């Protein structure tokens, strides 16, 4: 048992509490359920009570001496941020590619020259499990420092059975060794490995017949993702992989329409994916199909910025009724960042989300995109005590003052991990 924590007098306590189930759409994304002068009681890793400071004072008047009291006067308090799309477990670095892009090389130019995903694949294959644990833990530390308490993590830098399993086992190990919750996704279909060039369908067969059964048997992943893109996996190949994953109990996700329009959003709706990622080039028909099927759009504005591409049509997606989440897309090539606060600001500037929508997209809807909304993403009784106290007075200021880390204190399951 841990000592109770009473956080009181918050300038704004943004709870995101809501009686409805599932991801929020349209106007509901702006309903933050804010308590002015708010207060929250954390105990045994769980949120026990939420309300005004006077209300909790009355409830716990005979136990206040037991608690660690945190005066949040003048501060914003929110749920821990949730990052629903990362490639956090990888070996090495690719800073040279940053220069190459500035010199005119495109994403696919770099990849076709043996860089990009293939470069990280080589470095990840060469790294030992312990080396990957050490490198990944440092990135997770940085996520915590930026207010992120839950992340999704994809494999996909192995592209062979041994290394894909190594990546997933690294994340499973860090679940017990690091405070952050890591939700694992198998992404053996991140690229076609160089040794299978011109034999793409054979690699698809390898994923379906060898990789997926072992991943499922060892319970190493919750989701199955595929990069459906020109020059990577076709819509037909992607559908085969995602449908095969469903047979093994893995929920589909899909990297869709990032570089070119490629029917990825439509495929996400067709296979019942929990989310479609990127979507920079998604068609209007694809957006409508996602709205009809309730597929969450996981949008990655930092990636678009880094690649100097126009951002996804976040405003249009919300207006069309698509539930929207946002993410860093933390990866070594196209978005080497762990700053969800920066991503929230970029969502406002480049995709025209409001500050309220952006915060919802980085908390509750992000949790829905990784099926964690029953535990994280809002401050409600019975949920995990994942809480962030910020050095700003309201959520608008959090979005307005960009490029600055405003984190003051982070609690993960009721334990102070930052501050």
Short mmCIF file of C-alpha atoms in Angstrom, two decimals:
data_model
loop_
_atom_site.label_atom_id
_atom_site.label_comp_id
_atom_site.label_asym_id
_atom_site.label_seq_id
_atom_site.Cartn_x
_atom_site.Cartn_y
_atom_site.Cartn_z
CA UNK A 1 0.00 0.00 0.00
CA UNK A 2 1.19 3.51 -0.83
CA UNK A 3 0.53 6.74 1.01
CA UNK A 4 -2.61 8.51 -0.28
CA UNK A 5 -2.03 11.61 -2.42
CA UNK A 6 -4.42 14.54 -2.29
CA UNK A 7 -3.98 17.00 -5.16
CA UNK A 8 -6.08 20.07 -4.37
CA UNK A 9 -6.93 23.57 -5.55
CA UNK A 10 -6.04 22.94 -9.21
CA UNK A 11 -6.71 25.99 -11.33
CA UNK A 12 -8.24 23.55 -13.80
CA UNK A 13 -8.72 19.83 -13.23
CA UNK A 14 -9.38 18.47 -16.73
CA UNK A 15 -11.07 15.12 -16.13
CA UNK A 16 -12.44 14.23 -19.60
CA UNK A 17 -15.11 12.28 -17.70
CA UNK A 18 -18.02 11.22 -19.85
CA UNK A 19 -20.80 8.66 -19.56
CA UNK A 20 -20.58 7.59 -23.21
CA UNK A 21 -18.51 4.64 -24.32
CA UNK A 22 -15.98 4.53 -27.11
CA UNK A 23 -13.98 7.28 -28.79
CA UNK A 24 -15.41 10.78 -28.93
CA UNK A 25 -16.44 12.44 -32.16
CA UNK A 26 -17.39 15.90 -33.36
CA UNK A 27 -18.52 18.21 -30.51
CA UNK A 28 -17.87 15.56 -27.86
CA UNK A 29 -14.12 15.97 -28.47
CA UNK A 30 -14.39 19.46 -26.94
CA UNK A 31 -16.18 18.35 -23.77
CA UNK A 32 -13.31 18.20 -21.29
CA UNK A 33 -15.36 18.09 -18.05
CA UNK A 34 -13.25 20.70 -16.29
CA UNK A 35 -13.47 21.28 -12.55
CA UNK A 36 -12.30 24.73 -11.49
CA UNK A 37 -10.54 24.55 -8.13
CA UNK A 38 -10.47 20.80 -8.66
CA UNK A 39 -9.19 18.09 -6.39
CA UNK A 40 -8.33 14.40 -6.77
CA UNK A 41 -7.53 11.66 -4.25
CA UNK A 42 -5.13 8.89 -5.30
CA UNK A 43 -4.62 5.71 -3.32
CA UNK A 44 -3.19 2.27 -4.02
CA UNK A 45 -2.51 3.28 -7.61
CA UNK A 46 -6.17 4.10 -8.30
CA UNK A 47 -8.21 7.29 -8.50
CA UNK A 48 -10.52 7.16 -5.48
CA UNK A 49 -12.35 10.48 -5.74
CA UNK A 50 -12.62 13.48 -8.06
CA UNK A 51 -14.38 16.77 -7.32
CA UNK A 52 -13.93 20.24 -5.96
CA UNK A 53 -11.47 20.76 -3.15
CA UNK A 54 -14.32 21.46 -0.71
CA UNK A 55 -16.06 18.22 -1.73
CA UNK A 56 -12.99 16.06 -1.16
CA UNK A 57 -12.17 17.93 2.06
CA UNK A 58 -15.55 16.84 3.36
CA UNK A 59 -15.18 13.23 2.18
CA UNK A 60 -11.67 12.70 3.60
CA UNK A 61 -11.68 15.13 6.54
CA UNK A 62 -10.72 12.37 9.00
CA UNK A 63 -7.90 11.00 6.79
CA UNK A 64 -6.20 14.13 5.54
CA UNK A 65 -3.30 13.70 7.95
CA UNK A 66 -2.50 10.37 6.24
CA UNK A 67 -2.09 11.90 2.81
CA UNK A 68 0.70 13.59 0.93
CA UNK A 69 -0.90 16.92 0.08
CA UNK A 70 -0.08 18.64 -3.21
CA UNK A 71 -1.21 22.25 -3.56
CA UNK A 72 -1.94 22.67 -7.27
CA UNK A 73 -2.99 26.32 -7.01
CA UNK A 74 -2.35 28.08 -10.30
CA UNK A 75 -1.66 24.80 -12.10
CA UNK A 76 -3.40 22.68 -14.71
CA UNK A 77 -3.96 19.00 -13.85
CA UNK A 78 -4.77 16.44 -16.57
CA UNK A 79 -4.73 12.71 -17.16
CA UNK A 80 -1.37 11.28 -18.15
CA UNK A 81 -0.95 11.68 -21.89
CA UNK A 82 -1.32 8.59 -24.07
CA UNK A 83 0.79 8.04 -27.19
CA UNK A 84 -1.02 5.50 -29.40
CA UNK A 85 1.58 5.11 -32.17
CA UNK A 86 5.31 4.72 -31.56
CA UNK A 87 8.23 2.70 -32.89
CA UNK A 88 10.04 3.17 -29.59
CA UNK A 89 12.07 -0.08 -29.52
CA UNK A 90 14.87 0.13 -32.07
CA UNK A 91 18.63 0.16 -32.40
CA UNK A 92 20.89 2.96 -33.59
CA UNK A 93 20.24 6.40 -35.04
CA UNK A 94 19.71 7.98 -38.47
CA UNK A 95 20.71 11.64 -38.11
CA UNK A 96 22.45 11.63 -41.51
CA UNK A 97 19.08 11.15 -43.21
CA UNK A 98 17.92 14.47 -41.79
CA UNK A 99 20.61 16.17 -43.84
CA UNK A 100 19.77 14.05 -46.88
CA UNK A 101 16.18 15.25 -46.80
CA UNK A 102 17.31 18.85 -46.57
CA UNK A 103 19.43 18.16 -49.65
CA UNK A 104 16.35 17.01 -51.55
CA UNK A 105 16.04 13.24 -50.98
CA UNK A 106 12.50 11.93 -50.43
CA UNK A 107 11.34 9.32 -47.94
CA UNK A 108 11.21 6.63 -50.63
CA UNK A 109 14.53 7.78 -52.17
CA UNK A 110 16.26 7.13 -48.86
CA UNK A 111 14.48 3.83 -48.32
CA UNK A 112 15.26 2.56 -51.84
CA UNK A 113 18.93 3.42 -51.31
CA UNK A 114 19.10 1.09 -48.32
CA UNK A 115 18.39 3.74 -45.73
CA UNK A 116 15.18 4.40 -43.85
CA UNK A 117 13.54 1.38 -42.30
CA UNK A 118 16.21 -0.90 -43.80
CA UNK A 119 19.01 1.00 -42.02
CA UNK A 120 17.30 0.71 -38.65
CA UNK A 121 16.56 -2.94 -39.37
CA UNK A 122 20.29 -3.63 -39.75
CA UNK A 123 21.09 -1.85 -36.49
CA UNK A 124 18.24 -3.51 -34.61
CA UNK A 125 19.25 -6.96 -35.84
CA UNK A 126 22.81 -6.30 -34.63
CA UNK A 127 21.79 -5.06 -31.17
CA UNK A 128 21.49 -7.45 -28.26
CA UNK A 129 18.29 -7.62 -26.25
CA UNK A 130 19.99 -5.85 -23.35
CA UNK A 131 21.21 -3.07 -25.64
CA UNK A 132 17.70 -2.57 -27.00
CA UNK A 133 16.28 -2.51 -23.47
CA UNK A 134 18.78 0.19 -22.47
CA UNK A 135 18.13 2.36 -25.54
CA UNK A 136 14.35 1.98 -25.33
CA UNK A 137 14.26 2.73 -21.60
CA UNK A 138 15.94 6.08 -22.23
CA UNK A 139 13.24 7.00 -24.72
CA UNK A 140 10.55 5.95 -22.28
CA UNK A 141 12.19 8.14 -19.62
CA UNK A 142 11.87 11.06 -22.03
CA UNK A 143 8.21 10.26 -22.67
CA UNK A 144 7.55 10.37 -18.92
CA UNK A 145 9.36 13.69 -18.65
CA UNK A 146 6.92 15.07 -21.26
CA UNK A 147 3.83 13.85 -19.40
CA UNK A 148 3.24 10.61 -21.32
CA UNK A 149 2.31 7.68 -19.08
CA UNK A 150 1.12 5.12 -21.66
CA UNK A 151 2.55 4.30 -25.09
CA UNK A 152 1.86 1.87 -27.88
CA UNK A 153 5.04 0.29 -29.24
CA UNK A 154 5.46 -1.43 -32.60
CA UNK A 155 7.94 -4.00 -33.75
CA UNK A 156 8.87 -3.78 -37.44
CA UNK A 157 12.59 -3.13 -37.32
CA UNK A 158 13.44 -6.81 -37.45
CA UNK A 159 11.69 -8.02 -40.59
CA UNK A 160 12.78 -11.54 -39.68
CA UNK A 161 11.29 -13.83 -37.08
CA UNK A 162 14.17 -13.65 -34.61
CA UNK A 163 14.44 -9.86 -34.47
CA UNK A 164 10.70 -9.19 -34.53
CA UNK A 165 10.37 -11.45 -31.50
CA UNK A 166 13.35 -9.70 -29.90
CA UNK A 167 11.68 -6.32 -30.23
CA UNK A 168 8.42 -7.57 -28.78
CA UNK A 169 10.21 -9.31 -25.90
CA UNK A 170 12.10 -6.10 -25.14
CA UNK A 171 8.79 -4.28 -24.78
CA UNK A 172 7.33 -7.07 -22.67
CA UNK A 173 10.39 -6.94 -20.40
CA UNK A 174 10.12 -3.16 -20.05
CA UNK A 175 6.52 -3.56 -18.96
CA UNK A 176 7.91 -4.88 -15.70
CA UNK A 177 11.12 -2.81 -15.56
CA UNK A 178 9.76 0.65 -16.47
CA UNK A 179 6.84 2.65 -15.02
CA UNK A 180 5.20 3.38 -18.39
CA UNK A 181 2.50 1.09 -19.70
CA UNK A 182 3.58 -0.27 -23.10
CA UNK A 183 0.91 -1.71 -25.38
CA UNK A 184 2.63 -3.94 -27.98
CA UNK A 185 1.87 -4.10 -31.70
CA UNK A 186 3.35 -6.64 -34.12
CA UNK A 187 4.44 -4.96 -37.34
CA UNK A 188 6.43 -7.49 -39.27
CA UNK A 189 4.82 -5.84 -42.30
CA UNK A 190 6.67 -2.56 -41.83
CA UNK A 191 8.71 -3.07 -45.01
CA UNK A 192 9.80 -5.86 -47.32
CA UNK A 193 13.32 -6.88 -46.20
CA UNK A 194 16.07 -6.51 -48.76
CA UNK A 195 16.61 -10.27 -48.89
CA UNK A 196 13.02 -10.63 -50.19
CA UNK A 197 13.27 -8.00 -52.92
CA UNK A 198 11.14 -9.07 -55.91
CA UNK A 199 9.71 -11.87 -53.72
CA UNK A 200 7.25 -9.75 -51.77
CA UNK A 201 4.48 -12.34 -51.70
CA UNK A 202 6.89 -14.88 -50.18
CA UNK A 203 7.55 -12.44 -47.34
CA UNK A 204 3.82 -11.96 -46.86
CA UNK A 205 3.51 -15.76 -46.60
CA UNK A 206 6.31 -15.79 -44.02
CA UNK A 207 4.49 -13.23 -41.90
CA UNK A 208 1.22 -15.14 -42.11
CA UNK A 209 2.49 -18.69 -41.74
CA UNK A 210 5.46 -18.31 -39.38
CA UNK A 211 5.54 -14.96 -37.58
CA UNK A 212 1.92 -14.40 -36.64
CA UNK A 213 1.36 -17.85 -35.07
CA UNK A 214 4.40 -17.50 -32.78
CA UNK A 215 3.60 -13.91 -31.80
CA UNK A 216 0.08 -14.98 -30.89
CA UNK A 217 1.18 -18.16 -29.08
CA UNK A 218 3.62 -16.22 -26.90
CA UNK A 219 1.08 -13.41 -26.37
CA UNK A 220 3.62 -10.80 -27.39
CA UNK A 221 1.25 -8.38 -29.12
CA UNK A 222 -2.27 -7.04 -28.93
CA UNK A 223 -2.41 -5.48 -32.40
CA UNK A 224 -1.23 -6.30 -35.93
CA UNK A 225 -0.13 -3.41 -38.16
CA UNK A 226 0.89 -3.13 -41.81
CA UNK A 227 2.41 -0.38 -43.97
CA UNK A 228 0.01 -0.21 -46.89
CA UNK A 229 1.87 2.03 -49.32
CA UNK A 230 3.10 2.16 -52.90
CA UNK A 231 6.40 0.28 -52.98
CA UNK A 232 5.75 -1.43 -49.64
CA UNK A 233 2.61 -3.58 -49.27
CA UNK A 234 -0.33 -3.45 -51.66
CA UNK A 235 -3.90 -3.19 -50.38
CA UNK A 236 -4.40 -6.85 -51.30
CA UNK A 237 -1.28 -7.98 -49.43
CA UNK A 238 -2.19 -5.75 -46.50
CA UNK A 239 -5.68 -7.23 -46.30
CA UNK A 240 -4.26 -10.76 -46.26
CA UNK A 241 -1.93 -9.91 -43.38
CA UNK A 242 -4.58 -8.11 -41.33
CA UNK A 243 -7.20 -10.81 -41.83
CA UNK A 244 -4.66 -13.46 -40.86
CA UNK A 245 -3.87 -11.54 -37.70
CA UNK A 246 -7.55 -11.44 -36.78
CA UNK A 247 -7.63 -15.24 -36.90
CA UNK A 248 -4.93 -15.17 -34.19
CA UNK A 249 -6.80 -12.66 -32.03
CA UNK A 250 -4.76 -9.60 -33.05
CA UNK A 251 -6.73 -6.41 -33.68
CA UNK A 252 -5.90 -4.71 -37.01
CA UNK A 253 -4.16 -1.36 -37.36
CA UNK A 254 -2.90 0.08 -40.61
CA UNK A 255 -0.36 2.66 -41.79
CA UNK A 256 -2.51 4.18 -44.50
CA UNK A 257 -2.22 6.74 -47.29
CA UNK A 258 0.93 8.38 -45.96
CA UNK A 259 2.94 8.99 -49.13
CA UNK A 260 0.32 8.54 -51.85
CA UNK A 261 -3.45 7.88 -51.97
CA UNK A 262 -3.65 4.09 -51.89
CA UNK A 263 -7.09 3.04 -50.59
CA UNK A 264 -5.65 2.57 -47.10
CA UNK A 265 -8.44 4.38 -45.28
CA UNK A 266 -11.01 2.35 -47.18
CA UNK A 267 -9.18 -0.85 -46.27
CA UNK A 268 -9.12 0.14 -42.60
CA UNK A 269 -12.91 0.40 -42.67
CA UNK A 270 -13.26 -2.85 -44.61
CA UNK A 271 -11.23 -4.98 -42.18
CA UNK A 272 -12.60 -3.32 -39.06
CA UNK A 273 -9.31 -1.78 -37.95
CA UNK A 274 -9.28 -0.10 -34.56
CA UNK A 275 -7.27 2.73 -36.13
CA UNK A 276 -5.69 3.97 -39.32
CA UNK A 277 -2.42 5.86 -38.97
CA UNK A 278 -0.89 8.81 -40.89
CA UNK A 279 -3.64 9.44 -43.51
CA UNK A 280 -1.93 12.45 -45.10
CA UNK A 281 -3.32 11.48 -48.50
CA UNK A 282 -6.56 9.83 -47.43
CA UNK A 283 -9.43 10.23 -49.89
CA UNK A 284 -12.78 11.78 -49.04
CA UNK A 285 -14.40 8.39 -49.64
CA UNK A 286 -11.92 6.81 -47.24
CA UNK A 287 -12.65 9.40 -44.58
CA UNK A 288 -16.38 8.79 -44.93
CA UNK A 289 -15.86 5.02 -44.68
CA UNK A 290 -13.81 5.44 -41.52
CA UNK A 291 -16.52 7.63 -39.98
CA UNK A 292 -19.19 5.07 -40.81
CA UNK A 293 -17.20 2.22 -39.25
CA UNK A 294 -15.87 4.17 -36.26
CA UNK A 295 -12.23 3.71 -37.25
CA UNK A 296 -10.02 6.05 -35.22
CA UNK A 297 -7.75 8.34 -37.24
CA UNK A 298 -4.37 8.34 -35.52
CA UNK A 299 -2.75 11.49 -36.87
CA UNK A 300 0.96 12.28 -36.69
CA UNK A 301 1.60 15.99 -37.30
CA UNK A 302 5.25 15.89 -36.19
CA UNK A 303 5.98 13.35 -38.93
CA UNK A 304 4.40 15.55 -41.57
CA UNK A 305 6.42 18.51 -40.32
CA UNK A 306 9.67 16.52 -40.28
CA UNK A 307 9.07 15.27 -43.82
CA UNK A 308 7.97 18.76 -44.90
CA UNK A 309 4.62 17.42 -46.06
CA UNK A 310 1.16 18.89 -45.68
CA UNK A 311 -0.47 17.54 -42.54
CA UNK A 312 -3.46 15.22 -42.53
CA UNK A 313 -6.90 16.81 -42.81
CA UNK A 314 -7.66 16.61 -39.10
CA UNK A 315 -10.30 19.36 -39.13
CA UNK A 316 -12.17 17.75 -42.01
CA UNK A 317 -11.99 14.34 -40.34
CA UNK A 318 -13.48 15.61 -37.09
CA UNK A 319 -16.20 17.48 -38.96
CA UNK A 320 -16.98 14.27 -40.90
CA UNK A 321 -17.45 12.34 -37.66
CA UNK A 322 -14.14 10.45 -37.58
CA UNK A 323 -12.78 9.98 -34.05
CA UNK A 324 -9.29 11.51 -33.99
CA UNK A 325 -6.26 10.65 -31.87
CA UNK A 326 -2.77 12.12 -32.17
CA UNK A 327 0.70 10.71 -31.59
CA UNK A 328 4.40 11.49 -31.79
CA UNK A 329 5.11 8.56 -34.14
CA UNK A 330 8.41 8.36 -32.22
CA UNK A 331 10.81 6.68 -34.65
CA UNK A 332 14.43 7.14 -35.78
CA UNK A 333 13.78 8.35 -39.30
CA UNK A 334 10.72 10.55 -39.72
CA UNK A 335 9.79 11.71 -36.21
CA UNK A 336 12.57 11.38 -33.63
CA UNK A 337 10.62 13.06 -30.82
CA UNK A 338 8.97 12.08 -27.54
CA UNK A 339 7.17 15.40 -27.01
CA UNK A 340 3.41 14.92 -27.03
CA UNK A 341 2.93 18.55 -25.88
CA UNK A 342 4.64 19.67 -29.10
CA UNK A 343 2.43 17.30 -31.08
CA UNK A 344 -0.68 18.78 -29.44
CA UNK A 345 0.40 22.23 -30.55
CA UNK A 346 1.16 21.03 -34.08
CA UNK A 347 -2.28 19.45 -34.23
CA UNK A 348 -3.74 22.88 -33.59
CA UNK A 349 -1.49 24.77 -35.99
CA UNK A 350 -1.21 22.36 -38.91
CA UNK A 351 -4.50 20.43 -38.70
CA UNK A 352 -6.77 23.11 -37.17
CA UNK A 353 -7.81 21.14 -34.13
CA UNK A 354 -8.91 23.31 -31.22
CA UNK A 355 -6.90 23.11 -27.99
CA UNK A 356 -9.74 21.10 -26.40
CA UNK A 357 -9.89 18.65 -29.31
CA UNK A 358 -6.13 18.28 -29.26
CA UNK A 359 -6.09 17.41 -25.57
CA UNK A 360 -8.89 14.88 -26.05
CA UNK A 361 -6.97 13.38 -28.98
CA UNK A 362 -3.87 12.99 -26.79
CA UNK A 363 -5.67 11.41 -23.85
CA UNK A 364 -9.06 9.72 -24.07
CA UNK A 365 -9.26 9.10 -27.83
CA UNK A 366 -5.62 8.00 -27.84
CA UNK A 367 -6.47 5.49 -25.12
CA UNK A 368 -9.37 4.21 -27.24
CA UNK A 369 -6.98 3.70 -30.16
CA UNK A 370 -5.08 1.12 -28.09
CA UNK A 371 -8.10 -0.27 -26.20
CA UNK A 372 -6.95 1.18 -22.87
CA UNK A 373 -9.79 3.61 -22.22
CA UNK A 374 -11.08 1.55 -19.29
CA UNK A 375 -7.81 2.24 -17.45
CA UNK A 376 -6.27 5.50 -18.70
CA UNK A 377 -7.08 8.63 -20.68
CA UNK A 378 -9.41 10.36 -18.18
CA UNK A 379 -9.49 11.18 -14.49
CA UNK A 380 -12.37 9.05 -13.20
CA UNK A 381 -12.91 6.97 -10.10
CA UNK A 382 -11.54 3.45 -10.53
CA UNK A 383 -9.04 4.29 -13.24
CA UNK A 384 -5.28 4.18 -12.88
CA UNK A 385 -3.82 7.11 -10.99
CA UNK A 386 -1.93 8.47 -14.01
CA UNK A 387 -1.88 12.23 -13.45
CA UNK A 388 0.15 15.21 -14.70
CA UNK A 389 0.51 18.58 -12.98
CA UNK A 390 1.57 21.29 -15.45
CA UNK A 391 3.27 24.66 -14.99
CA UNK A 392 0.41 26.45 -16.74
CA UNK A 393 -2.95 27.56 -15.38
CA UNK A 394 -5.27 26.17 -18.07
CA UNK A 395 -5.35 23.83 -21.05
CA UNK A 396 -5.36 26.70 -23.56
CA UNK A 397 -2.03 27.93 -22.19
CA UNK A 398 -0.60 24.42 -22.54
CA UNK A 399 -1.23 24.59 -26.29
CA UNK A 400 -0.37 28.26 -26.65
CA UNK A 401 3.15 28.21 -25.16
CA UNK A 402 4.69 25.73 -27.60
CA UNK A 403 8.16 24.24 -27.72
CA UNK A 404 8.43 24.30 -23.92
CA UNK A 405 8.07 21.35 -21.56
CA UNK A 406 5.54 22.50 -18.97
CA UNK A 407 5.55 19.29 -16.91
CA UNK A 408 5.88 19.87 -13.18
CA UNK A 409 4.98 16.48 -11.71
CA UNK A 410 3.91 13.10 -13.11
CA UNK A 411 2.30 10.29 -11.12
CA UNK A 412 2.09 6.82 -12.65
CA UNK A 413 -0.29 4.47 -10.85
CA UNK A 414 -0.11 6.82 -7.91
CA UNK A 415 3.68 6.90 -7.69
CA UNK A 416 5.58 10.10 -8.40
CA UNK A 417 7.91 9.39 -11.33
CA UNK A 418 8.72 12.97 -12.39
CA UNK A 419 9.01 16.01 -10.13
#
